[in-house]
CSV table of C-alpha atoms in Angstrom, one decimal:
chain,number,residue,atom,x,y,z
A,17,UNK,CA,27.4,7.0,-23.5
A,18,UNK,CA,27.5,5.3,-26.8
A,19,UNK,CA,25.6,5.1,-30.1
A,20,UNK,CA,22.3,3.3,-30.4
A,21,UNK,CA,21.7,1.0,-33.4
A,22,UNK,CA,18.7,3.2,-34.3
A,23,UNK,CA,20.6,6.5,-34.1
A,24,UNK,CA,23.4,5.0,-36.2
A,25,UNK,CA,21.1,3.8,-38.9
A,26,UNK,CA,17.6,5.3,-39.3
A,27,UNK,CA,18.4,9.1,-39.3
A,28,UNK,CA,21.8,8.6,-41.1
A,29,UNK,CA,20.2,6.6,-44.0
A,30,UNK,CA,17.1,8.8,-44.1
A,31,UNK,CA,19.3,11.8,-44.4
A,32,UNK,CA,21.3,10.4,-47.2
A,33,UNK,CA,18.1,9.5,-49.1
A,34,UNK,CA,16.8,13.0,-48.5
A,35,UNK,CA,20.0,14.6,-49.8
A,36,UNK,CA,19.6,12.7,-53.1
A,37,UNK,CA,16.2,14.3,-54.0
A,38,UNK,CA,17.6,17.7,-54.9
A,39,UNK,CA,20.3,16.0,-57.1
A,40,UNK,CA,17.4,14.8,-59.3
A,41,UNK,CA,15.9,18.3,-59.4
A,42,UNK,CA,19.2,19.7,-60.5
A,43,UNK,CA,19.6,16.9,-63.1
A,44,UNK,CA,16.1,17.8,-64.4
A,45,UNK,CA,17.0,21.5,-64.6
A,46,UNK,CA,20.2,20.6,-66.5
A,47,UNK,CA,18.2,18.4,-69.0
A,48,UNK,CA,15.6,21.2,-69.5
A,49,UNK,CA,18.3,23.8,-70.1
A,50,UNK,CA,20.1,21.6,-72.6
A,51,UNK,CA,16.8,20.3,-74.0
A,52,UNK,CA,17.4,16.6,-73.7
A,53,UNK,CA,15.1,14.0,-72.2
A,54,UNK,CA,16.0,13.5,-68.6
A,55,UNK,CA,15.2,9.8,-68.9
A,56,UNK,CA,18.6,9.7,-70.7
A,57,UNK,CA,20.3,9.8,-67.3
A,58,UNK,CA,18.9,6.4,-66.4
A,59,UNK,CA,21.3,4.4,-68.5
A,60,UNK,CA,24.5,6.4,-67.8
A,61,UNK,CA,27.5,4.4,-66.7
A,62,UNK,CA,31.1,5.4,-65.9
A,63,UNK,CA,32.3,2.2,-67.6
A,64,UNK,CA,30.5,-0.3,-69.8
A,65,UNK,CA,30.7,-3.0,-67.1
A,66,UNK,CA,29.3,-0.8,-64.3
A,67,UNK,CA,25.6,-0.7,-63.3
A,68,UNK,CA,23.7,2.3,-64.8
A,69,UNK,CA,22.4,5.3,-62.9
A,70,UNK,CA,19.0,3.9,-62.3
A,71,UNK,CA,20.4,0.8,-60.6
A,72,UNK,CA,22.7,2.8,-58.4
A,73,UNK,CA,19.7,4.6,-57.0
A,74,UNK,CA,17.6,1.4,-56.7
A,75,UNK,CA,20.4,-0.4,-54.9
A,76,UNK,CA,21.0,2.5,-52.5
A,77,UNK,CA,17.3,2.3,-51.7
A,78,UNK,CA,17.3,-1.5,-51.3
A,79,UNK,CA,20.3,-1.4,-49.0
A,80,UNK,CA,18.3,1.1,-46.9
A,81,UNK,CA,15.1,-0.8,-46.7
A,82,UNK,CA,16.9,-4.1,-46.1
A,83,UNK,CA,18.9,-2.6,-43.3
A,84,UNK,CA,15.9,-1.5,-41.1
A,85,UNK,CA,13.8,-4.5,-41.9
A,86,UNK,CA,16.5,-7.0,-41.0
A,87,UNK,CA,17.7,-5.2,-37.9
A,88,UNK,CA,14.1,-5.1,-36.7
A,89,UNK,CA,13.7,-8.9,-37.6
A,90,UNK,CA,11.1,-8.3,-40.3
A,91,UNK,CA,10.7,-9.7,-43.7
A,92,UNK,CA,12.3,-7.3,-46.3
A,93,UNK,CA,9.6,-6.0,-48.6
A,94,UNK,CA,10.1,-6.7,-52.3
A,95,UNK,CA,9.6,-3.7,-54.6
A,96,UNK,CA,9.7,-3.8,-58.4
A,97,UNK,CA,12.6,-2.2,-60.2
A,98,UNK,CA,10.4,-0.5,-62.7
A,99,UNK,CA,11.6,3.1,-62.6
A,100,UNK,CA,12.0,4.7,-66.1
A,101,UNK,CA,12.0,8.4,-65.2
A,102,UNK,CA,13.6,10.8,-62.7
A,103,UNK,CA,10.1,11.2,-61.2
A,104,UNK,CA,9.9,7.5,-60.7
A,105,UNK,CA,13.2,7.5,-58.9
A,106,UNK,CA,12.1,10.5,-56.7
A,107,UNK,CA,9.1,8.4,-55.8
A,108,UNK,CA,11.2,5.4,-54.9
A,109,UNK,CA,13.6,7.5,-52.8
A,110,UNK,CA,10.7,9.1,-50.9
A,111,UNK,CA,9.0,5.7,-50.4
A,112,UNK,CA,12.2,4.3,-49.1
A,113,UNK,CA,12.8,7.3,-46.8
A,114,UNK,CA,9.3,7.0,-45.4
A,115,UNK,CA,9.8,3.3,-44.9
A,116,UNK,CA,13.1,3.8,-43.0
A,117,UNK,CA,11.7,6.6,-40.9
A,118,UNK,CA,8.8,4.3,-39.9
A,119,UNK,CA,11.2,2.2,-37.7
A,120,UNK,CA,11.3,3.3,-34.0
A,121,UNK,CA,14.2,3.0,-31.6
A,122,UNK,CA,12.3,0.2,-29.8
A,123,UNK,CA,12.3,-1.9,-33.1
A,124,UNK,CA,16.0,-1.3,-33.9
A,125,UNK,CA,17.9,-0.8,-30.6
A,126,UNK,CA,19.5,-3.9,-29.3
A,127,UNK,CA,19.9,-5.4,-32.8
A,128,UNK,CA,23.7,-5.1,-32.7
A,129,UNK,CA,24.0,-8.8,-31.7
A,130,UNK,CA,21.1,-10.0,-33.8
A,131,UNK,CA,22.3,-12.5,-36.4
A,132,UNK,CA,21.8,-11.3,-40.0
A,133,UNK,CA,22.1,-13.9,-42.8
A,134,UNK,CA,22.4,-12.6,-46.4
A,135,UNK,CA,22.3,-14.8,-49.5
A,136,UNK,CA,24.9,-13.5,-51.9
A,137,UNK,CA,26.2,-14.8,-55.2
A,138,UNK,CA,29.2,-16.3,-53.4
A,139,UNK,CA,26.9,-18.1,-50.9
A,140,UNK,CA,25.4,-17.2,-47.5
A,141,UNK,CA,27.1,-14.6,-45.4
A,142,UNK,CA,26.4,-14.1,-41.7
A,143,UNK,CA,26.9,-10.9,-39.8
A,144,UNK,CA,26.1,-9.5,-36.4
A,145,UNK,CA,23.6,-6.6,-36.6
A,146,UNK,CA,26.5,-4.3,-35.7
A,147,UNK,CA,28.8,-5.6,-38.4
A,148,UNK,CA,26.0,-5.7,-41.0
A,149,UNK,CA,25.3,-2.0,-40.4
A,150,UNK,CA,28.9,-0.8,-40.2
A,151,UNK,CA,30.7,-3.1,-42.7
A,152,UNK,CA,27.9,-3.7,-45.3
A,153,UNK,CA,24.9,-1.4,-45.2
A,154,UNK,CA,26.6,2.0,-44.7
A,155,UNK,CA,29.5,1.4,-47.1
A,156,UNK,CA,27.0,0.2,-49.7
A,157,UNK,CA,24.6,3.1,-49.3
A,158,UNK,CA,27.4,5.6,-49.6
A,159,UNK,CA,29.0,3.7,-52.4
A,160,UNK,CA,25.9,3.7,-54.6
A,161,UNK,CA,24.8,7.3,-53.6
A,162,UNK,CA,28.3,8.6,-54.5
A,163,UNK,CA,28.4,6.7,-57.8
A,164,UNK,CA,25.0,8.2,-58.7
A,165,UNK,CA,26.3,11.6,-57.7
A,166,UNK,CA,29.5,11.0,-59.8
A,167,UNK,CA,27.4,10.1,-62.8
A,168,UNK,CA,25.5,13.3,-62.6
A,169,UNK,CA,28.7,15.4,-62.0
A,170,UNK,CA,30.3,13.7,-65.0
A,171,UNK,CA,27.2,14.5,-67.1
A,172,UNK,CA,27.6,18.2,-66.3
A,173,UNK,CA,24.9,18.6,-63.5
A,174,UNK,CA,25.9,21.4,-61.2
A,175,UNK,CA,26.4,19.6,-57.9
A,176,UNK,CA,28.9,20.2,-55.1
A,177,UNK,CA,29.9,18.3,-52.0
A,178,UNK,CA,27.3,20.3,-50.0
A,179,UNK,CA,24.7,18.6,-52.2
A,180,UNK,CA,26.1,15.3,-51.3
A,181,UNK,CA,26.2,15.9,-47.5
A,182,UNK,CA,22.8,17.6,-47.6
A,183,UNK,CA,21.5,20.5,-45.5
B,20,UNK,CA,23.9,-3.2,-26.0
B,21,UNK,CA,25.0,-0.5,-28.4
B,22,UNK,CA,27.9,0.7,-30.5
B,23,UNK,CA,30.9,2.3,-29.0
B,24,UNK,CA,32.4,5.4,-30.6
B,25,UNK,CA,35.7,3.5,-31.0
B,26,UNK,CA,34.0,0.5,-32.7
B,27,UNK,CA,32.0,2.8,-35.0
B,28,UNK,CA,35.1,4.7,-36.1
B,29,UNK,CA,38.6,3.2,-35.8
B,30,UNK,CA,38.0,-0.3,-37.3
B,31,UNK,CA,35.5,1.0,-39.9
B,32,UNK,CA,37.8,3.7,-41.2
B,33,UNK,CA,41.0,1.6,-41.0
B,34,UNK,CA,39.2,-1.1,-43.0
B,35,UNK,CA,38.2,1.4,-45.7
B,36,UNK,CA,41.8,2.7,-45.9
B,37,UNK,CA,43.1,-0.9,-46.1
B,38,UNK,CA,40.7,-1.7,-49.0
B,39,UNK,CA,42.1,1.2,-51.0
B,40,UNK,CA,45.6,-0.2,-51.2
B,41,UNK,CA,44.8,-3.0,-53.6
B,42,UNK,CA,43.0,-0.5,-55.9
B,43,UNK,CA,46.4,1.2,-56.4
B,44,UNK,CA,48.0,-2.1,-57.1
B,45,UNK,CA,45.5,-2.9,-59.8
B,46,UNK,CA,45.8,0.7,-61.2
B,47,UNK,CA,49.6,0.1,-61.4
B,48,UNK,CA,49.1,-3.2,-63.2
B,49,UNK,CA,46.7,-1.6,-65.6
B,50,UNK,CA,49.3,1.2,-66.3
B,51,UNK,CA,52.1,-1.4,-66.8
B,52,UNK,CA,50.0,-3.5,-69.2
B,53,UNK,CA,49.0,-0.4,-71.2
B,54,UNK,CA,52.5,1.1,-70.9
B,55,UNK,CA,51.6,4.5,-69.5
B,56,UNK,CA,53.1,6.3,-66.5
B,57,UNK,CA,50.9,5.5,-63.5
B,58,UNK,CA,51.5,9.1,-62.2
B,59,UNK,CA,49.0,10.0,-64.9
B,60,UNK,CA,46.2,8.8,-62.6
B,61,UNK,CA,47.0,11.5,-60.1
B,62,UNK,CA,45.3,14.3,-62.1
B,63,UNK,CA,42.2,12.4,-63.4
B,64,UNK,CA,38.9,14.1,-62.8
B,65,UNK,CA,35.3,13.2,-63.7
B,66,UNK,CA,34.5,16.8,-64.4
B,67,UNK,CA,36.9,19.8,-64.9
B,68,UNK,CA,35.6,21.4,-61.7
B,69,UNK,CA,36.1,18.3,-59.5
B,70,UNK,CA,39.1,17.6,-57.4
B,71,UNK,CA,41.6,15.2,-59.0
B,72,UNK,CA,42.4,11.6,-58.0
B,73,UNK,CA,45.3,12.6,-55.8
B,74,UNK,CA,43.1,15.0,-53.7
B,75,UNK,CA,40.3,12.4,-53.3
B,76,UNK,CA,42.8,10.1,-51.6
B,77,UNK,CA,44.4,12.9,-49.6
B,78,UNK,CA,41.1,14.1,-48.3
B,79,UNK,CA,39.9,10.6,-47.4
B,80,UNK,CA,43.1,10.3,-45.4
B,81,UNK,CA,42.6,13.7,-43.8
B,82,UNK,CA,39.1,12.9,-42.8
B,83,UNK,CA,40.3,9.8,-41.2
B,84,UNK,CA,43.1,11.3,-39.2
B,85,UNK,CA,41.0,14.4,-38.2
B,86,UNK,CA,38.3,12.1,-36.9
B,87,UNK,CA,40.3,10.1,-34.4
B,88,UNK,CA,42.4,13.0,-33.3
B,89,UNK,CA,39.4,15.2,-32.6
B,90,UNK,CA,37.4,12.5,-31.0
B,91,UNK,CA,40.3,11.9,-28.7
B,92,UNK,CA,40.7,15.6,-28.0
B,93,UNK,CA,44.1,15.8,-29.6
B,94,UNK,CA,45.6,18.3,-32.0
B,95,UNK,CA,45.2,17.1,-35.6
B,96,UNK,CA,48.6,16.5,-37.1
B,97,UNK,CA,49.4,18.4,-40.3
B,98,UNK,CA,50.8,16.4,-43.2
B,99,UNK,CA,52.1,17.8,-46.4
B,100,UNK,CA,50.0,17.1,-49.6
B,101,UNK,CA,53.1,16.3,-51.6
B,102,UNK,CA,52.3,12.9,-53.2
B,103,UNK,CA,53.2,12.7,-56.9
B,104,UNK,CA,53.1,8.9,-57.5
B,105,UNK,CA,50.9,5.9,-56.6
B,106,UNK,CA,53.7,4.7,-54.2
B,107,UNK,CA,53.5,8.0,-52.4
B,108,UNK,CA,49.7,7.6,-52.1
B,109,UNK,CA,50.2,4.0,-50.8
B,110,UNK,CA,52.5,5.4,-48.2
B,111,UNK,CA,50.1,8.0,-47.1
B,112,UNK,CA,47.2,5.6,-46.8
B,113,UNK,CA,49.4,3.2,-44.7
B,114,UNK,CA,50.6,6.1,-42.5
B,115,UNK,CA,47.0,7.2,-42.0
B,116,UNK,CA,45.8,3.6,-41.3
B,117,UNK,CA,48.6,3.2,-38.7
B,118,UNK,CA,47.7,6.5,-37.1
B,119,UNK,CA,44.0,5.6,-36.9
B,120,UNK,CA,44.7,2.1,-35.5
B,121,UNK,CA,46.9,3.7,-32.8
B,122,UNK,CA,43.8,5.1,-31.0
B,123,UNK,CA,42.5,2.9,-28.2
B,124,UNK,CA,38.9,2.5,-27.0
B,125,UNK,CA,39.9,4.4,-23.9
B,126,UNK,CA,40.8,7.4,-26.0
B,127,UNK,CA,37.7,7.4,-28.2
B,128,UNK,CA,34.9,5.9,-26.2
B,129,UNK,CA,32.7,8.5,-24.5
B,130,UNK,CA,33.4,11.1,-27.2
B,131,UNK,CA,29.8,11.0,-28.5
B,132,UNK,CA,29.0,14.2,-26.5
B,133,UNK,CA,32.4,15.9,-26.9
B,134,UNK,CA,32.0,19.2,-28.8
B,135,UNK,CA,33.9,19.3,-32.1
B,136,UNK,CA,34.4,22.6,-33.8
B,137,UNK,CA,35.5,22.7,-37.4
B,138,UNK,CA,36.5,25.8,-39.3
B,139,UNK,CA,35.0,25.7,-42.8
B,140,UNK,CA,34.9,28.1,-45.7
B,141,UNK,CA,31.3,29.0,-44.6
B,142,UNK,CA,32.5,29.6,-41.0
B,143,UNK,CA,32.8,27.6,-37.9
B,144,UNK,CA,30.6,24.5,-37.5
B,145,UNK,CA,30.0,22.7,-34.2
B,146,UNK,CA,29.0,19.1,-33.8
B,147,UNK,CA,28.7,16.6,-31.1
B,148,UNK,CA,31.2,13.8,-31.4
B,149,UNK,CA,28.4,11.5,-32.5
B,150,UNK,CA,27.1,13.8,-35.2
B,151,UNK,CA,30.6,14.6,-36.4
B,152,UNK,CA,31.3,10.9,-36.9
B,153,UNK,CA,27.9,10.0,-38.4
B,154,UNK,CA,27.0,13.1,-40.4
B,155,UNK,CA,30.5,14.4,-41.4
B,156,UNK,CA,33.4,11.9,-41.2
B,157,UNK,CA,31.8,8.7,-42.5
B,158,UNK,CA,29.9,10.3,-45.4
B,159,UNK,CA,33.1,12.2,-46.4
B,160,UNK,CA,35.4,9.2,-46.1
B,161,UNK,CA,33.1,7.1,-48.2
B,162,UNK,CA,32.4,9.9,-50.7
B,163,UNK,CA,36.1,10.5,-51.4
B,164,UNK,CA,37.0,6.8,-51.4
B,165,UNK,CA,34.1,6.1,-53.8
B,166,UNK,CA,35.1,9.0,-56.1
B,167,UNK,CA,38.7,7.7,-56.2
B,168,UNK,CA,37.3,4.2,-57.0
B,169,UNK,CA,35.0,5.7,-59.7
B,170,UNK,CA,37.9,7.5,-61.3
B,171,UNK,CA,39.9,4.2,-61.6
B,172,UNK,CA,36.9,2.3,-62.9
B,173,UNK,CA,36.3,5.1,-65.5
B,174,UNK,CA,40.0,4.8,-66.4
B,175,UNK,CA,39.6,1.1,-67.1
B,176,UNK,CA,41.1,-0.4,-64.0
B,177,UNK,CA,39.6,-3.8,-63.2
B,178,UNK,CA,37.8,-3.2,-60.0
B,179,UNK,CA,34.5,-4.5,-58.6
B,180,UNK,CA,32.4,-3.8,-55.6
B,181,UNK,CA,34.2,-6.5,-53.6
B,182,UNK,CA,37.4,-4.4,-54.0
B,183,UNK,CA,35.4,-1.5,-52.6
B,184,UNK,CA,34.1,-3.4,-49.6
B,185,UNK,CA,37.4,-5.1,-49.0
B,186,UNK,CA,38.1,-8.6,-47.8
């Protein structure tokens, strides 16, 4: 027995997205208790040359939707990066989770050998479907999710590792 | 075709550990340039109730060694948490990477259905090998690696996402 490309991607990524929703609820509660505008979270950065909170969530979502679309051989849908509030980000995370969950094993399984070409700043990069998932998508999803989590923790939001791993 | 348990664990985790080594080199260079003791990184936290830098690296390493040992049905070796310098942490990361790389496909493949029992603060938790890898080990390895990275970024070390993903 071994892992299928679907089981190694769709439920794993959908779970990470679902875990992020309660972080935003806790961030909102923290803002309400401290009486500040929760939109202030959107621009938080751990260093001035790092992307802000809003981008961390947007990129995590984009990695997720790009993954399932590419593995299934579909065009990656383009979504505007126009979120300005935590509610907007919640909606984006839910939309992404629904999109990811819409892919069936029949669409994703067998994509381990599919060639995936990404256009990056440094030029085109080619992966097998397996390497794209293991070496690019999952590290990026977890990287941006953890960075968003770290920003909220640094801002005083009451989160713990269980919130990261999800129920 | 599908992923093997070995290909989804050993090279992925060994790669993440290998990517961390240059972060410590850059942290050392930053300390040298600013003339502070690089051991000062060890206690850095993003919030007073978060684990410090040294623990983030130690836990990432422990998740890695626990993963391959448990999937192979071996006793998890106990290592002291006695690192006090960046050189000590480098040695731990290298030791962990060597340990992980020592596991062959024959030892790991087929472990997707193996029962894995972990003793946690909340009690015992049981996973299949597949769920243990996908829902516990990989999120934890990336969580602690990203948190260590974020601490160094926050401290002014010149790192970018390429350093996170590794060469």
